[in-house]
Coordinates of C-alpha atoms and ligand atoms in Angstrom, one line a residue:
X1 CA 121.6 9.3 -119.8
X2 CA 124.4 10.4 -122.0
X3 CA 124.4 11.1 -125.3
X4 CA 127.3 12.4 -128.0
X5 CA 127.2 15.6 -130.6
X6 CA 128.8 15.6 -133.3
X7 CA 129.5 18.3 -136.0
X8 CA 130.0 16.4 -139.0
X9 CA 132.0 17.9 -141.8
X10 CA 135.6 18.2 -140.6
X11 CA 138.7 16.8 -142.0
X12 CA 140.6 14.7 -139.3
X13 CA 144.3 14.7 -138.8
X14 CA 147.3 13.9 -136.8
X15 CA 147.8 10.6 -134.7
X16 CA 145.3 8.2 -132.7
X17 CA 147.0 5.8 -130.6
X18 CA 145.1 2.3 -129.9
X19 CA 144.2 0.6 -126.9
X20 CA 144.4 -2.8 -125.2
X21 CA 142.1 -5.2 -126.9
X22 CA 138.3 -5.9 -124.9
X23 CA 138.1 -9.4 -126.4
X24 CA 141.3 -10.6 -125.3
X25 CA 141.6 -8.6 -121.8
X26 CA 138.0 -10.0 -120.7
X27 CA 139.2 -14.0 -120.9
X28 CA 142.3 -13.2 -119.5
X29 CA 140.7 -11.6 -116.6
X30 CA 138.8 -14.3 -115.7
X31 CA 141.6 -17.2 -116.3
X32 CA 142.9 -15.1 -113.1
X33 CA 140.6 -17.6 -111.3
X34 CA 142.3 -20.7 -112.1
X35 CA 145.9 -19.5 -110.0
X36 CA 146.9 -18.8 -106.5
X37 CA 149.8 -16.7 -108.4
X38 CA 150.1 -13.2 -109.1
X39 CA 149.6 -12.2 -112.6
X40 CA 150.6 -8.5 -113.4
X41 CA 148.6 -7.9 -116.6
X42 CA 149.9 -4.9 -118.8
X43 CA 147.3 -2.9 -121.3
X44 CA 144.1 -3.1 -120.4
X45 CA 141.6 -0.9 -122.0
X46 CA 139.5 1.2 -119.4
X47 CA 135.9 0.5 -120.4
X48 CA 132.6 -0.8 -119.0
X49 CA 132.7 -4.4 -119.8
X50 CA 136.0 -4.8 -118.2
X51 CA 134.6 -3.1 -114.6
X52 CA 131.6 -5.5 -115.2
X53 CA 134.0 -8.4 -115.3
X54 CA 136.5 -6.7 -112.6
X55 CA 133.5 -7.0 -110.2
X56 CA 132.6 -10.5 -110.8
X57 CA 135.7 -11.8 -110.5
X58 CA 136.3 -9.4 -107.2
X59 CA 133.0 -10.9 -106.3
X60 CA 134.3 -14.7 -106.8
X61 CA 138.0 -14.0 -104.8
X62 CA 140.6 -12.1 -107.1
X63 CA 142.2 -9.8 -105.6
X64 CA 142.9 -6.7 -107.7
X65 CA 145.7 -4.0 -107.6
X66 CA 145.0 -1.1 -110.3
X67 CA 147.5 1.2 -111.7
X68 CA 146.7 2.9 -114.5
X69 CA 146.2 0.5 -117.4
X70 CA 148.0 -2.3 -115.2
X71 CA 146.3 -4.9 -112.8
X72 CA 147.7 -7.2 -110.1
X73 CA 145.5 -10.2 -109.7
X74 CA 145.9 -13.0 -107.2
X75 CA 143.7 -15.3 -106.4
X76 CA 144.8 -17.2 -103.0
X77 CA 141.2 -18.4 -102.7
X78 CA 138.0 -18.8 -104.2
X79 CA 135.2 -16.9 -102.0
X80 CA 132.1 -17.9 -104.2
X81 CA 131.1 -20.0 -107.5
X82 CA 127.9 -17.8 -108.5
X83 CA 128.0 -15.5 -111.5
X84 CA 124.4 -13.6 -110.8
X85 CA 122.7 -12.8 -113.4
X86 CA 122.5 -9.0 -112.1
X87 CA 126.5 -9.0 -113.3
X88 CA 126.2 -11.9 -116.0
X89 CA 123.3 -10.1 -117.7
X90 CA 124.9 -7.1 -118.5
X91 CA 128.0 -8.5 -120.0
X92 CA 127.6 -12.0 -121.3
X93 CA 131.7 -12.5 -121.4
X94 CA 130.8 -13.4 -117.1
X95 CA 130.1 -16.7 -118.7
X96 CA 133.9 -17.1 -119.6
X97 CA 134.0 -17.4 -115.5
X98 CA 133.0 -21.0 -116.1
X99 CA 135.6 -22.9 -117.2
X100 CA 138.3 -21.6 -114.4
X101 CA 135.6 -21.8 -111.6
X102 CA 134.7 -25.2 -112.9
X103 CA 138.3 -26.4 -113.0
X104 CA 139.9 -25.1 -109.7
X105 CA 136.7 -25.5 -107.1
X106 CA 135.1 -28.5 -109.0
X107 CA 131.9 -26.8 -108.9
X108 CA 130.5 -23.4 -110.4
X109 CA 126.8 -21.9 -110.4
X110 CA 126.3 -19.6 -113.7
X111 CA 123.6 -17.4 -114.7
X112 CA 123.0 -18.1 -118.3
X113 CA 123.4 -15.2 -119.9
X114 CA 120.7 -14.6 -122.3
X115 CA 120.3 -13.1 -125.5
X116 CA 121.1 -9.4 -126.7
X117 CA 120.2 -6.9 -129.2
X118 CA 122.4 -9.3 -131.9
X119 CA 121.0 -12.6 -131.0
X120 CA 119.9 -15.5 -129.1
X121 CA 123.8 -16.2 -127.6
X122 CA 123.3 -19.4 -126.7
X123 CA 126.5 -21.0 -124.8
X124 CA 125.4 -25.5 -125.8
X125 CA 128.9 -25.4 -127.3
X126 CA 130.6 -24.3 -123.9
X127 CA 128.2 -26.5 -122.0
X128 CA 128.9 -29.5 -124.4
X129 CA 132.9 -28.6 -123.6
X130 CA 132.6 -28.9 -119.8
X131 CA 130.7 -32.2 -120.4
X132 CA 133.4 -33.2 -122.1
X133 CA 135.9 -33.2 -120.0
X134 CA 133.8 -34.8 -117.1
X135 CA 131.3 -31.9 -116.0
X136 CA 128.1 -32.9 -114.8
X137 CA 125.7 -30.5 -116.3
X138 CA 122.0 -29.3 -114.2
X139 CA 119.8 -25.9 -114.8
X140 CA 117.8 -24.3 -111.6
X141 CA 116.1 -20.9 -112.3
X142 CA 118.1 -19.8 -114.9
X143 CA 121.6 -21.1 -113.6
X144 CA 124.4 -23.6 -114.7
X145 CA 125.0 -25.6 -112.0
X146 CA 128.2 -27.3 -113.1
X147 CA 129.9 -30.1 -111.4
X148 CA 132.8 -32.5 -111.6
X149 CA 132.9 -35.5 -109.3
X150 CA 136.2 -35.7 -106.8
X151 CA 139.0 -36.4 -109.2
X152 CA 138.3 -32.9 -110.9
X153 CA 138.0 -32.3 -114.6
X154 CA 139.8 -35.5 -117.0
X155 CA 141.3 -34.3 -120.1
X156 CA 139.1 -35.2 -123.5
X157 CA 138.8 -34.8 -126.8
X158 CA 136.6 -31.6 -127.4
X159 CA 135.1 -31.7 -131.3
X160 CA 133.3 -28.5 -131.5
X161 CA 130.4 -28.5 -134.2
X162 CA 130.3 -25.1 -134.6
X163 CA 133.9 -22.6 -134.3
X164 CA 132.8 -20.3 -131.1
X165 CA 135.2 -17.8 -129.9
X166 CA 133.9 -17.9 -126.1
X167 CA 133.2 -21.9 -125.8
X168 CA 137.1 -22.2 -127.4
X169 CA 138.4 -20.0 -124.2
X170 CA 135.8 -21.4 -121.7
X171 CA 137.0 -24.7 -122.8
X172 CA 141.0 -24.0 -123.1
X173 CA 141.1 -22.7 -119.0
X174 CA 138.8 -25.7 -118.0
X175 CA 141.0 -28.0 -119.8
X176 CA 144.5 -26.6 -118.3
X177 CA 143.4 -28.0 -115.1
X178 CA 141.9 -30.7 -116.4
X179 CA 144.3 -34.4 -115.5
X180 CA 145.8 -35.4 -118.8
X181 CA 145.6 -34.5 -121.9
X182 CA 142.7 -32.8 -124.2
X183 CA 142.5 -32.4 -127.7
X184 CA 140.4 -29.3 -129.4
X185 CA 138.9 -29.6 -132.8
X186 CA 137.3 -26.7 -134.8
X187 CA 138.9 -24.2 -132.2
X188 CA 138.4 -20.1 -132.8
X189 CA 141.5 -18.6 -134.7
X190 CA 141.2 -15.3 -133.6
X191 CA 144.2 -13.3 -132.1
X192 CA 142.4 -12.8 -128.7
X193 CA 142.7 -17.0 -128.5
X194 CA 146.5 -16.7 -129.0
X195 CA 146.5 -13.9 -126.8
X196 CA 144.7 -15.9 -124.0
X197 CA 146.7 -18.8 -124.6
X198 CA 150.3 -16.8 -124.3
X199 CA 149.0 -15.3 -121.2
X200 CA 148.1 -18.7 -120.0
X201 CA 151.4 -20.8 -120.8
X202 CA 153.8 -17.9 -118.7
X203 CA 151.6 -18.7 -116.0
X204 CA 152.8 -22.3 -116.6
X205 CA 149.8 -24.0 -118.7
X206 CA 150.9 -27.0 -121.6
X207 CA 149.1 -25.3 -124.9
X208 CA 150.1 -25.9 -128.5
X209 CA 148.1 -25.1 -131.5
X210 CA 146.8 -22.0 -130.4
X211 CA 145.8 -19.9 -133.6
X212 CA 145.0 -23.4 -135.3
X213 CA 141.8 -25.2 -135.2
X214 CA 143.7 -27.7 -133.0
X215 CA 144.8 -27.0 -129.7
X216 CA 146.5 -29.9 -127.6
X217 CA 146.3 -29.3 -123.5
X218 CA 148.4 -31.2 -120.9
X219 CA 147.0 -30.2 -117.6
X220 CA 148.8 -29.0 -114.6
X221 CA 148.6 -28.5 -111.3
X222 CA 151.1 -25.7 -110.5
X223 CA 151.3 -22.3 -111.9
X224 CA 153.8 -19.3 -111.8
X225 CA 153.6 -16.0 -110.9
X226 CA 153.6 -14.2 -114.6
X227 CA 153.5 -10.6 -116.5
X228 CA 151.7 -10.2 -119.5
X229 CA 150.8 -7.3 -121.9
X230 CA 147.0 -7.8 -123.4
X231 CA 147.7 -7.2 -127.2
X232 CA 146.2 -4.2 -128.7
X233 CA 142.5 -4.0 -130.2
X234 CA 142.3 -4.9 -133.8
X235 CA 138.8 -3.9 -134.3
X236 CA 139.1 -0.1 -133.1
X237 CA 142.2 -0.4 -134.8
X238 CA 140.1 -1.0 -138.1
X239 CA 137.1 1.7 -136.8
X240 CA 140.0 4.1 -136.8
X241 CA 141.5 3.1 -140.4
X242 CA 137.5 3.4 -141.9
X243 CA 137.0 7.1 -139.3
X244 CA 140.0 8.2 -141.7
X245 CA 138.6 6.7 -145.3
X246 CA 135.5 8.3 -144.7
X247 CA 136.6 11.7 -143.9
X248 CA 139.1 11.5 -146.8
X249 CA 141.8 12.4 -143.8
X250 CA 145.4 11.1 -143.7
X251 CA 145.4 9.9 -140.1
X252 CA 148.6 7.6 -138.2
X253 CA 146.9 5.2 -136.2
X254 CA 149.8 3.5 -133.6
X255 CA 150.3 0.4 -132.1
X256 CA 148.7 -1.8 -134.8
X257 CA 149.3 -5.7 -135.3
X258 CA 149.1 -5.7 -139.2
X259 CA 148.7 -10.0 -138.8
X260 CA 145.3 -9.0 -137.2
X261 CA 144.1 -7.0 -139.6
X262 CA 145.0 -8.3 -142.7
X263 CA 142.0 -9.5 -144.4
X264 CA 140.3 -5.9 -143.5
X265 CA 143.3 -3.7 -145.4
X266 CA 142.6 -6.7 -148.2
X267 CA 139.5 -5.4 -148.3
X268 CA 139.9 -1.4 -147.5
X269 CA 142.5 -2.0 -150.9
X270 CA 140.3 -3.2 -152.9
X271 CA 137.3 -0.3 -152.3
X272 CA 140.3 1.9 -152.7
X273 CA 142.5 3.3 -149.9
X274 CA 145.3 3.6 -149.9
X275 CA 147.7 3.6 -146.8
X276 CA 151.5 3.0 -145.6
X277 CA 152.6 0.5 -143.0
X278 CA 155.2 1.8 -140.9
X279 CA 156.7 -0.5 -138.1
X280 CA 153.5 -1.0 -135.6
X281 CA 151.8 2.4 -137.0
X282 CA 149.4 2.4 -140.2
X283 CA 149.2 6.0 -142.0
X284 CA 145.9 6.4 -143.9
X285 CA 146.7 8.2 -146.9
X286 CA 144.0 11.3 -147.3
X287 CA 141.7 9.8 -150.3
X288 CA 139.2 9.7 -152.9
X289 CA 135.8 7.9 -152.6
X290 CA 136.1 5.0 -152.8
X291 CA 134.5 2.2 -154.7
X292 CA 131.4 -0.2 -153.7
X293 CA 132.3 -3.5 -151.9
X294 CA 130.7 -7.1 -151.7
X295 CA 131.4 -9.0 -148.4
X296 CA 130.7 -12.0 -145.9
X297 CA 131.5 -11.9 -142.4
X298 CA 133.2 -15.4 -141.4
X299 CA 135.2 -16.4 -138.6
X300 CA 139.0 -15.1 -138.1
X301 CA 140.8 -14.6 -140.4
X302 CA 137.6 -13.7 -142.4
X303 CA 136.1 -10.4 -142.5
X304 CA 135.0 -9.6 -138.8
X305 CA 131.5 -9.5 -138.1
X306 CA 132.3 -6.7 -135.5
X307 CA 133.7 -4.8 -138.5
X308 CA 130.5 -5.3 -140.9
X309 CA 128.2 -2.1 -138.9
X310 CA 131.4 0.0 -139.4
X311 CA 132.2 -0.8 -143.3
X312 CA 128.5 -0.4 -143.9
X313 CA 128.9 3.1 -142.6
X314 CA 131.7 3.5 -145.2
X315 CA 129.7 1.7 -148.2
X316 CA 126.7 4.2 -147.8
X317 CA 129.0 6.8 -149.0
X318 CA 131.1 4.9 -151.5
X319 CA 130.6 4.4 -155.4
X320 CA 127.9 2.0 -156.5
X321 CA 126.1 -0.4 -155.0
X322 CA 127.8 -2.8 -151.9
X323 CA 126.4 -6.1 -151.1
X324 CA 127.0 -6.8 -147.1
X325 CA 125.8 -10.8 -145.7
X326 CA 126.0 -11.8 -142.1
X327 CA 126.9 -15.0 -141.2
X328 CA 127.8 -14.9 -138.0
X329 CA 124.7 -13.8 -135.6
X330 CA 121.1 -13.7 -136.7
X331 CA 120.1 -10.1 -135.9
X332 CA 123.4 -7.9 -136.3
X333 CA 121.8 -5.1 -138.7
X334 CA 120.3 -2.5 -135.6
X335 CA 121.9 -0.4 -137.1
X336 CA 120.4 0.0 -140.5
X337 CA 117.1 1.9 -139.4
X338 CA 119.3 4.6 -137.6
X339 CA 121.6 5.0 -140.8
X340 CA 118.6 5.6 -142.7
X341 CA 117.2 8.2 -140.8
X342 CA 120.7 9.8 -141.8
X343 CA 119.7 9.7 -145.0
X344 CA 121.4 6.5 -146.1
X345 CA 119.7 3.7 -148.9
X346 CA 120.1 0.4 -147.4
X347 CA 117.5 -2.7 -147.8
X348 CA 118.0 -5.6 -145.7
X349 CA 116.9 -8.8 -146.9
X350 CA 116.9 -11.8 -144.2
X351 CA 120.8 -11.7 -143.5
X352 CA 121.9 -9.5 -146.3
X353 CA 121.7 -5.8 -147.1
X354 CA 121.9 -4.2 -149.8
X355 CA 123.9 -0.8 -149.7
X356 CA 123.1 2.4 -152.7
X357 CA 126.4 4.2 -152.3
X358 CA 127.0 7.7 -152.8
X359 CA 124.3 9.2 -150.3
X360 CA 124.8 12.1 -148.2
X361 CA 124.6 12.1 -144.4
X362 CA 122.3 14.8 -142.7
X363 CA 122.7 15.2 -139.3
X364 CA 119.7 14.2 -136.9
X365 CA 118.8 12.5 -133.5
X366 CA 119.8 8.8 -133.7
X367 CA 120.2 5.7 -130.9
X368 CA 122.6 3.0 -130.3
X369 CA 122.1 -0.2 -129.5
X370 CA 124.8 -2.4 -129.7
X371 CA 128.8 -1.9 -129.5
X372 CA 129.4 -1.7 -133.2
X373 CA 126.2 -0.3 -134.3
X374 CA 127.0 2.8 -132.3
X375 CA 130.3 3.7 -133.4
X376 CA 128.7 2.9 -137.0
X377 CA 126.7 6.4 -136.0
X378 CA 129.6 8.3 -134.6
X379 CA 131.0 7.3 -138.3
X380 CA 128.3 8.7 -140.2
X381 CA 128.0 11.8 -138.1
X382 CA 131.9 12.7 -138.8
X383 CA 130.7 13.4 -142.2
X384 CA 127.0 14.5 -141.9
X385 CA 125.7 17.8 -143.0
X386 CA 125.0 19.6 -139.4
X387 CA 124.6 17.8 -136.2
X388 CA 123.6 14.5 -135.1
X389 CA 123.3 13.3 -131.5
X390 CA 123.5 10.0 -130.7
X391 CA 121.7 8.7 -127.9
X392 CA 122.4 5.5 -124.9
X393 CA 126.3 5.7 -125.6
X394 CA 126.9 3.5 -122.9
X395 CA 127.1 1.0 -125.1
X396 CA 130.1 2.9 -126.9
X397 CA 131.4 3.2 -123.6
X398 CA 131.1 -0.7 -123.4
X399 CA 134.0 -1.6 -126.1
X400 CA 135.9 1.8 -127.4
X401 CA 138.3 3.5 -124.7
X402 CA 137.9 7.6 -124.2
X403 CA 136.9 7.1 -128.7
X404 CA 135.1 11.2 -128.4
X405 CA 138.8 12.4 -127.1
X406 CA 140.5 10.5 -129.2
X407 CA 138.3 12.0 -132.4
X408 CA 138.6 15.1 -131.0
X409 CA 142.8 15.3 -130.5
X410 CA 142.4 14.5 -134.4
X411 CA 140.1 17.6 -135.1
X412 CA 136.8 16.1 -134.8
X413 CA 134.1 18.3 -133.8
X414 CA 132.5 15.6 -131.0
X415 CA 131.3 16.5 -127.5
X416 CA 129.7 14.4 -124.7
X417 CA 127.0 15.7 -123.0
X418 CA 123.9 14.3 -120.3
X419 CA 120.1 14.9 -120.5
X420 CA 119.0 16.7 -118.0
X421 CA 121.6 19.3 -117.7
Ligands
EPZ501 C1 133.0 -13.2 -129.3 O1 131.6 -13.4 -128.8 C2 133.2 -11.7 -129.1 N1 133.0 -11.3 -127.8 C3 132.1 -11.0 -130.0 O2 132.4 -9.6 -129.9 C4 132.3 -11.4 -131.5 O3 131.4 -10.8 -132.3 C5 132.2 -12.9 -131.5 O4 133.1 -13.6 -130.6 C6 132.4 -13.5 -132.9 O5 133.7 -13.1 -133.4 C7 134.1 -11.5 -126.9 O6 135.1 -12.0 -127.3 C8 133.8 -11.0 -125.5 P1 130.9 -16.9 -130.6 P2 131.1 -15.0 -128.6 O7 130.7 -17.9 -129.5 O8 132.3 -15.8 -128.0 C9 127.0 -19.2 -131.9 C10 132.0 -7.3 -129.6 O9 131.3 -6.5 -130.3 N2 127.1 -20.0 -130.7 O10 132.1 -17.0 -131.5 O11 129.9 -14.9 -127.8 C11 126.6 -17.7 -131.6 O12 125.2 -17.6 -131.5 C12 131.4 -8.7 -129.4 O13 133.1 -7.1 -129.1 C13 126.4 -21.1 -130.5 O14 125.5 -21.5 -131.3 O15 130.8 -15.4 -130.1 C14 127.1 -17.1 -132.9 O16 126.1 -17.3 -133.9 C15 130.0 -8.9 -130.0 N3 126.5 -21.8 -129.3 C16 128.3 -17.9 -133.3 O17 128.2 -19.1 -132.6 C17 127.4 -21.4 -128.3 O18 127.5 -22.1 -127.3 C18 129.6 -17.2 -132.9 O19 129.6 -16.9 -131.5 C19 128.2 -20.3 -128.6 C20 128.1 -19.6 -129.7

């Protein structure tokens, strides 16, 4: 198992340059099912969850050229319609392999993915989507067996209860096969939707609305060959701007889609920092503390719930007292325990948590266990007193591209090592 050391302590400085974004690259992988034409897909970010998804979708009859950061997919045929759980349980984005399986082949067997360390994850509102345009919907041993009769998938309107990122992009690919037209109410804002949706319309699909909470679909039943360039990844865009306010560095972080991020740097300006945007490049100005913070994750364009570990990090060391409430998933605060055995003063009360600001980080033995709750530690250990090492990074490795070398190219004492050697 591998772990990472860090020697808190040291200024950063110099230049980190982003990567493609996970949460737009995983759906646009696996809307590679729905065409027989190639799609050359630019930018994608080398990390765990996207071999997870690259081997399902192998698994399912994409053919894959890799160069680099740069995939060819083609899909002449489909070879199966079962997601296992052995690949769906690891990464529960496998379920975005509905929709497109679904549409093209009429018929798609899905392990359900289960919950995780942040929640139940249930996937009704996808389900309730693939109903809605025609789906016939069965379980059998912890499958979706999903079915449309002869005709395929008919264009509907989709009202969604509740805004979901993943049911918005299960239901967008289903519905751009789908005959006639289908209207989407309450659809996900965020950037990776738009992102998904641009992909999807140079391959030849009928979208508008995408980025609203209305999206109209006209199905099709021809696509084009197409290139597209995943856009880059807003949240380790935002981990990098907080990596610089806590280590009072001045840090350039390039690449950046300031539209993505703007309700963070609202935010980050009102604790404080201050910071120059320059073209596609944000320069962190080196600091003071900063000031306490009272937030709410919400949907896009709301403060990001895969932000609110991070900024915690930040709060433990600002002024005052900061007031953090989760709205988004019911369990998202795995992180707390391990900050306080770093010596941080947090309470958590049902959803919220209650920061003390101004503590000092001592280095120590700590665990991840989610994505953001693990590069929450690598943000406290940047400025701990001595060394803390922070165990089961694989699931850094799951959503941050080669994030140790990048620290360490900016002077940050951080080293990867494995138990056992
Ligand atoms: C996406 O997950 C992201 N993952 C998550 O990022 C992100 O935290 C989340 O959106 C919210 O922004 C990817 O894009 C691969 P949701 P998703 O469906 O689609 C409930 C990371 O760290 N819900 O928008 O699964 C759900 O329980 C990951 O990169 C239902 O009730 O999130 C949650 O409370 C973590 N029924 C809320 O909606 C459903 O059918 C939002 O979930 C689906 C979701």
């Amino acid at each position: 198992m591998e772990y990472i050391e860090i020697d808190g302590g040291r200024e950063l400085a110099g230049e980190i340059e982003l990567s493609g974004s996970k949460n737009s690259a995983l759906p646009i992988l696996a809307c590679s099912l729905l065409s027989d034409k190639p799609i050359n897909l630019s930018n994608v970010p080398d990390l765990l969850d996207i071999k997870s998804m690259i081997n399902l979708i192998e698994s399912l009859g994409v053919n894959i050229g890799k160069k680099n950061n740069n995939y060819i997919l083609e899909t002449k045929k489909i070879l199966s319609h079962e997601a296992n759980y052995n690949l769906v349980r690891k990464m529960r984005a496998s379920f975005l392999t509905l929709g497109p399986l679904l549409a093209r082949e009429g018929f798609a067997k899905i392990s359900l993915p289960g919950g995780c360390a942040i929640g139940s994850r249930p996937v009704d509102l996808h389900l309730y989507a693939m109903k809605k345009l025609g789906a016939n919907i069965d379980f059998s041993d912890g499958y979706v067996i999903a079915k449309s009769n002869r005709k395929g998938l008919v264009g509907n309107k989709i009202d969604f209860p509740k805004i979901s990122v993943g049911a918005t992009e299960n239901a967008i690919m289903a519905a751009v096969l789908a005959k006639g037209e289908t209207l989407i109410n309450n659809a996900a804002l965020e950037p990776e939707i738009v992102d998904l949706c641009n992909c999807l319309t140079s391959m030849g699909a009928k979208i508008e609305g995408a980025g609203t909470s209305k999206i109209r679909i006209e199905g099709i039943d021809v696509f084009l060959n197409t290139f597209h360039q995943v856009i880059t990844d807003r949240i380790e865009a935002c981990t990098f701007i907080i990596a610089a306010a806590i280590t009072h560095s001045s840090l350039l972080i390039k690449r950046i889609n300031y539209d993505h991020i703007a309700k963070f740097l609202e935010i980050m300006e009102e604790m404080g920092l201050e910071f120059k945007l320059i073209n596609e490049a944000i320069f962190i100005e080196k600091g003071k503390k900063l000031s306490s913070i009272s937030i709410k994750t919400k949907e896009y364009p709301g403060f990001p719930t895969d932000l609110q570990a991070q900024l915690m990090t930040l709060a433990c060391v600002s002024n005052g007292k900061s007031y953090i409430e989760e709205s988004i998933f019911e369990n998202r605060f795995m992180h707390v325990p391990e900050l306080n055995r770093l010596g941080a003063d947090i309470q958590v009360k049902g959803n919220n948590a209650i920061i003390n600001g101004n503590c000092s980080f001592i280095g120590a033995e700590v665990m991840a266990t989610d994505l953001r709750a693990s590069v929450s530690l690598i943000l406290a250990a940047l400025i701990a007193k001595g060394k803390t090492k922070i165990n089961r990074i694989y699931h850094l490795d799951r959503g941050y591209e080669n994030i140790d070398y990048k620290l360490s190219t900016c002077g940050a004492a951080i080293k990867r090592g494995k138990h056992g050697n």
